[in-house]
GROMACS .gro file of C-alpha atoms in nm:
model
  246
    1MET     CA    1   9.198  14.730   5.590
    2GLU     CA    2   9.360  14.388   5.598
    3THR     CA    3   9.470  14.251   5.929
    4ASP     CA    4   9.734  13.990   5.987
    5SER     CA    5   9.557  13.743   6.216
    6ASN     CA    6   9.889  13.580   6.307
    7LEU     CA    7   9.987  13.902   6.476
    8PHE     CA    8   9.727  13.836   6.745
    9THR     CA    9   9.745  13.457   6.754
   10THR     CA   10  10.117  13.451   6.812
   11SER     CA   11  10.122  13.722   7.075
   12ASN     CA   12   9.842  13.551   7.272
   13SER     CA   13   9.975  13.196   7.251
   14GLN     CA   14  10.329  13.263   7.369
   15PRO     CA   15  10.239  13.403   7.711
   16LYS     CA   16   9.998  13.112   7.769
   17ALA     CA   17  10.271  12.860   7.696
   18GLY     CA   18  10.512  13.050   7.918
   19ILE     CA   19  10.262  13.065   8.204
   20THR     CA   20  10.192  12.692   8.179
   21GLN     CA   21  10.563  12.613   8.188
   22ARG     CA   22  10.621  12.835   8.491
   23ARG     CA   23  10.328  12.675   8.672
   24TYR     CA   24  10.465  12.330   8.599
   25LYS     CA   25  10.809  12.424   8.727
   26LYS     CA   26  10.657  12.572   9.041
   27SER     CA   27  10.440  12.262   9.099
   28GLU     CA   28  10.738  12.032   9.048
   29ALA     CA   29  10.947  12.242   9.285
   30VAL     CA   30  10.678  12.218   9.554
   31ARG     CA   31  10.650  11.844   9.498
   32GLN     CA   32  11.024  11.795   9.538
   33GLN     CA   33  11.026  12.016   9.847
   34LEU     CA   34  10.757  11.799  10.006
   35LEU     CA   35  10.952  11.482   9.922
   36ASP     CA   36  11.279  11.619  10.061
   37THR     CA   37  11.116  11.746  10.379
   38ALA     CA   38  10.920  11.426  10.438
   39GLU     CA   39  11.236  11.221  10.390
   40ARG     CA   40  11.423  11.432  10.645
   41LEU     CA   41  11.144  11.430  10.904
   42PHE     CA   42  11.066  11.058  10.860
   43SER     CA   43  11.433  10.974  10.916
   44ARG     CA   44  11.461  11.188  11.230
   45GLN     CA   45  11.118  11.155  11.388
   46GLY     CA   46  11.005  10.825  11.240
   47TYR     CA   47  10.720  10.773  10.997
   48GLN     CA   48  10.458  10.735  11.270
   49GLY     CA   49  10.604  11.027  11.463
   50THR     CA   50  10.572  11.265  11.170
   51SER     CA   51  10.236  11.417  11.085
   52VAL     CA   52  10.126  11.566  10.755
   53ARG     CA   53  10.108  11.901  10.931
   54ASP     CA   54  10.473  11.864  11.040
   55ILE     CA   55  10.569  11.830  10.673
   56THR     CA   56  10.357  12.113  10.541
   57ASP     CA   57  10.456  12.347  10.825
   58ALA     CA   58  10.824  12.280  10.755
   59THR     CA   59  10.776  12.357  10.386
   60GLY     CA   60  10.541  12.651  10.432
   61GLN     CA   61  10.276  12.478  10.223
   62ARG     CA   62   9.906  12.433  10.287
   63LEU     CA   63   9.792  12.122  10.476
   64ALA     CA   64   9.605  11.999  10.169
   65SER     CA   65   9.920  12.002   9.953
   66VAL     CA   66  10.021  11.646  10.051
   67ASN     CA   67   9.686  11.511   9.935
   68TYR     CA   68   9.702  11.727   9.623
   69TYR     CA   69  10.040  11.596   9.511
   70PHE     CA   70  10.044  11.244   9.659
   71ASP     CA   71   9.683  11.158   9.759
   72SER     CA   72   9.795  11.036  10.103
   73LYS     CA   73  10.080  11.023  10.354
   74GLU     CA   74  10.137  10.657  10.262
   75ASN     CA   75  10.181  10.741   9.894
   76LEU     CA   76  10.420  11.018   9.992
   77LEU     CA   77  10.630  10.765  10.184
   78GLN     CA   78  10.628  10.528   9.887
   79GLU     CA   79  10.760  10.798   9.655
   80VAL     CA   80  11.022  10.900   9.911
   81LEU     CA   81  11.153  10.542   9.908
   82GLN     CA   82  11.103  10.471   9.539
   83ARG     CA   83  11.309  10.766   9.415
   84ARG     CA   84  11.612  10.626   9.599
   85ILE     CA   85  11.558  10.254   9.550
   86GLU     CA   86  11.535  10.272   9.172
   87PRO     CA   87  11.874  10.437   9.100
   88LEU     CA   88  12.041  10.236   9.377
   89SER     CA   89  11.906   9.907   9.240
   90GLN     CA   90  12.014  10.003   8.889
   91LYS     CA   91  12.371  10.078   8.999
   92ARG     CA   92  12.392   9.752   9.194
   93LEU     CA   93  12.270   9.544   8.902
   94GLU     CA   94  12.508   9.721   8.664
   95ALA     CA   95  12.797   9.641   8.900
   96LEU     CA   96  12.678   9.282   8.937
   97GLN     CA   97  12.695   9.236   8.559
   98GLN     CA   98  13.067   9.315   8.574
   99VAL     CA   99  13.149   9.054   8.839
  100GLN     CA  100  13.338   8.742   8.733
  101LEU     CA  101  13.164   8.456   8.912
  102ASP     CA  102  13.442   8.198   8.933
  103PRO     CA  103  13.413   7.912   9.186
  104GLN     CA  104  13.783   7.846   9.128
  105GLN     CA  105  13.862   8.192   9.270
  106PRO     CA  106  13.609   8.227   9.550
  107LYS     CA  107  13.787   8.503   9.744
  108GLN     CA  108  13.824   8.735   9.445
  109SER     CA  109  13.469   8.668   9.324
  110CYS     CA  110  13.326   8.713   9.671
  111MET     CA  111  13.504   9.046   9.715
  112GLN     CA  112  13.375   9.168   9.378
  113LEU     CA  113  13.019   9.074   9.478
  114ILE     CA  114  13.049   9.253   9.810
  115LYS     CA  115  13.174   9.571   9.645
  116ALA     CA  116  12.905   9.551   9.376
  117PHE     CA  117  12.639   9.551   9.646
  118ILE     CA  118  12.790   9.795   9.899
  119ALA     CA  119  12.986  10.048   9.692
  120PRO     CA  120  12.684  10.201   9.512
  121VAL     CA  121  12.508  10.308   9.831
  122MET     CA  122  12.832  10.444   9.975
  123GLN     CA  123  12.894  10.643   9.658
  124PHE     CA  124  12.544  10.790   9.670
  125VAL     CA  125  12.591  10.891  10.033
  126LEU     CA  126  12.933  11.040   9.966
  127HIS     CA  127  12.862  11.217   9.638
  128GLY     CA  128  12.483  11.241   9.607
  129ASP     CA  129  12.249  11.493   9.762
  130ASP     CA  130  12.214  11.517  10.141
  131GLY     CA  131  11.887  11.325  10.127
  132TRP     CA  132  12.074  10.997  10.079
  133LYS     CA  133  12.185  11.005  10.443
  134ASP     CA  134  11.825  11.058  10.552
  135TYR     CA  135  11.712  10.774  10.328
  136CYS     CA  136  11.969  10.536  10.480
  137SER     CA  137  11.860  10.629  10.833
  138LEU     CA  138  11.498  10.570  10.736
  139ILE     CA  139  11.569  10.229  10.584
  140ALA     CA  140  11.768  10.131  10.895
  141GLN     CA  141  11.458  10.209  11.104
  142PHE     CA  142  11.238   9.989  10.888
  143ALA     CA  143  11.495   9.708  10.898
  144VAL     CA  144  11.427   9.639  11.267
  145ILE     CA  145  11.050   9.611  11.219
  146GLN     CA  146  10.894   9.273  11.145
  147ALA     CA  147  10.770   9.243  10.787
  148ASN     CA  148  10.408   9.185  10.888
  149GLN     CA  149  10.407   9.513  11.082
  150LEU     CA  150  10.537   9.730  10.800
  151SER     CA  151  10.307   9.965  10.612
  152ILE     CA  152  10.203   9.883  10.256
  153PRO     CA  153  10.438  10.141  10.092
  154VAL     CA  154  10.737  10.001  10.279
  155ASN     CA  155  10.648   9.645  10.181
  156ILE     CA  156  10.618   9.752   9.816
  157ALA     CA  157  10.961   9.915   9.831
  158ILE     CA  158  11.116   9.615  10.006
  159LYS     CA  159  10.981   9.378   9.742
  160GLN     CA  160  11.171   9.573   9.479
  161PHE     CA  161  11.484   9.556   9.693
  162ASP     CA  162  11.429   9.182   9.740
  163LEU     CA  163  11.436   9.126   9.364
  164VAL     CA  164  11.787   9.270   9.355
  165ALA     CA  165  11.892   9.089   9.672
  166ALA     CA  166  11.782   8.755   9.523
  167GLN     CA  167  12.019   8.806   9.230
  168PHE     CA  168  12.311   8.870   9.464
  169ILE     CA  169  12.225   8.563   9.672
  170GLU     CA  170  12.212   8.355   9.355
  171ALA     CA  171  12.551   8.495   9.254
  172LEU     CA  172  12.698   8.400   9.592
  173GLN     CA  173  12.562   8.050   9.550
  174THR     CA  174  12.731   8.033   9.209
  175VAL     CA  175  13.065   8.128   9.362
  176PHE     CA  176  13.015   7.871   9.640
  177PRO     CA  177  12.825   7.590   9.462
  178GLU     CA  178  12.880   7.338   9.743
  179ALA     CA  179  12.785   7.578  10.021
  180ASP     CA  180  12.477   7.521  10.232
  181GLU     CA  181  12.193   7.739  10.099
  182TYR     CA  182  12.111   7.847  10.453
  183ILE     CA  183  12.466   7.974  10.508
  184VAL     CA  184  12.458   8.174  10.185
  185HIS     CA  185  12.129   8.341  10.281
  186THR     CA  186  12.239   8.421  10.635
  187CYS     CA  187  12.573   8.559  10.516
  188PHE     CA  188  12.389   8.797  10.286
  189GLN     CA  189  12.167   8.898  10.578
  190PHE     CA  190  12.472   8.968  10.796
  191MET     CA  191  12.626   9.179  10.520
  192LEU     CA  192  12.305   9.376  10.477
  193GLY     CA  193  12.284   9.444  10.850
  194GLY     CA  194  12.639   9.574  10.850
  195VAL     CA  195  12.573   9.802  10.554
  196LEU     CA  196  12.267   9.957  10.716
  197TYR     CA  197  12.456  10.014  11.041
  198ILE     CA  198  12.742  10.189  10.865
  199VAL     CA  199  12.558  10.413  10.621
  200CYS     CA  200  12.303  10.548  10.870
  201ASP     CA  201  12.580  10.753  11.042
  202ASN     CA  202  12.474  10.675  11.400
  203GLN     CA  203  12.804  10.822  11.533
  204ARG     CA  204  12.876  10.518  11.749
  205LEU     CA  205  13.230  10.509  11.612
  206ASN     CA  206  13.274  10.871  11.721
  207ASN     CA  207  13.158  10.793  12.074
  208LEU     CA  208  13.357  10.471  12.114
  209SER     CA  209  13.680  10.633  11.992
  210ASP     CA  210  13.643  10.962  12.178
  211ASN     CA  211  13.601  11.130  11.840
  212ARG     CA  212  13.932  11.005  11.704
  213PHE     CA  213  13.739  10.825  11.429
  214HIS     CA  214  13.414  10.922  11.262
  215SER     CA  215  13.123  10.715  11.137
  216ASP     CA  216  13.062  10.940  10.838
  217ASP     CA  217  13.413  10.878  10.699
  218LEU     CA  218  13.286  10.614  10.458
  219GLU     CA  219  13.590  10.628  10.233
  220ARG     CA  220  13.810  10.518  10.524
  221ILE     CA  221  13.557  10.268  10.659
  222SER     CA  222  13.481  10.097  10.329
  223GLU     CA  223  13.802   9.896  10.275
  224PRO     CA  224  13.821   9.730  10.620
  225PHE     CA  225  13.447   9.667  10.598
  226TYR     CA  226  13.486   9.489  10.263
  227GLN     CA  227  13.763   9.274  10.413
  228TYR     CA  228  13.553   9.202  10.721
  229VAL     CA  229  13.250   9.090  10.521
  230CYS     CA  230  13.453   8.884  10.274
  231GLY     CA  231  13.647   8.711  10.552
  232GLY     CA  232  13.326   8.636  10.739
  233ILE     CA  233  13.156   8.481  10.436
  234LEU     CA  234  13.461   8.270  10.348
  235ASN     CA  235  13.497   8.145  10.705
  236CYS     CA  236  13.128   8.058  10.737
  237VAL     CA  237  13.123   7.870  10.407
  238ASN     CA  238  13.451   7.687  10.464
  239ASP     CA  239  13.370   7.591  10.824
  240ARG     CA  240  13.036   7.444  10.722
  241LEU     CA  241  13.192   7.253  10.433
  242ALA     CA  242  13.466   7.118  10.663
  243SER     CA  243  13.211   7.001  10.922
  244GLN     CA  244  13.007   6.826  10.653
  245GLN     CA  245  13.312   6.636  10.532
  246GLN     CA  246  13.402   6.506  10.878
   0.00000   0.00000   0.00000
């Protein structure tokens, strides 16, 4: 009696492929759950204040799962940061490419640069997943730590951010070719500090206004903040140029 061997081969291979796919999806789901939970706990308890057990307990996973998926707590932190920094950097650079750098129109060019740098992170916080708020709070924590005291994963992430920041600083210098290089760098630093303060939703605006205004209302905050930063940069540059000419 002849037997169709394909009858057995096909029926055995399909379940194996299906099982492998389901296992992959489950593994990826666990991995993302660990990343999301670590991001949330790091932002609220601090990196040093969060243990691997805190993360695995919150996710209902085994203690060894962090080492299984990430090898170490430090690598977990690096991936938490990297998955946000990459799309944010891409959006900023895309926006920067659209800016008209015209020294003859410094106010307009400066405003475009400011929006190219700030608007992407605000859009992610407003319209992205909830983890973007946790990421911003986490970055704000690292911003007040001296560079030589940061962990290796944070330094790696910051170096990638610095590559983008350097392009924006260069663009500012193009708009203000006669401006002191020190002033351009410090103005960028002031802008960055303001951005971190706003997007981390520290609720200071709520407290200072008796809850009449809210720090998480980024759509309302953004326009006056753009004007504030642009006016500050223009005043700093112009005042320094005026003092040099005297």
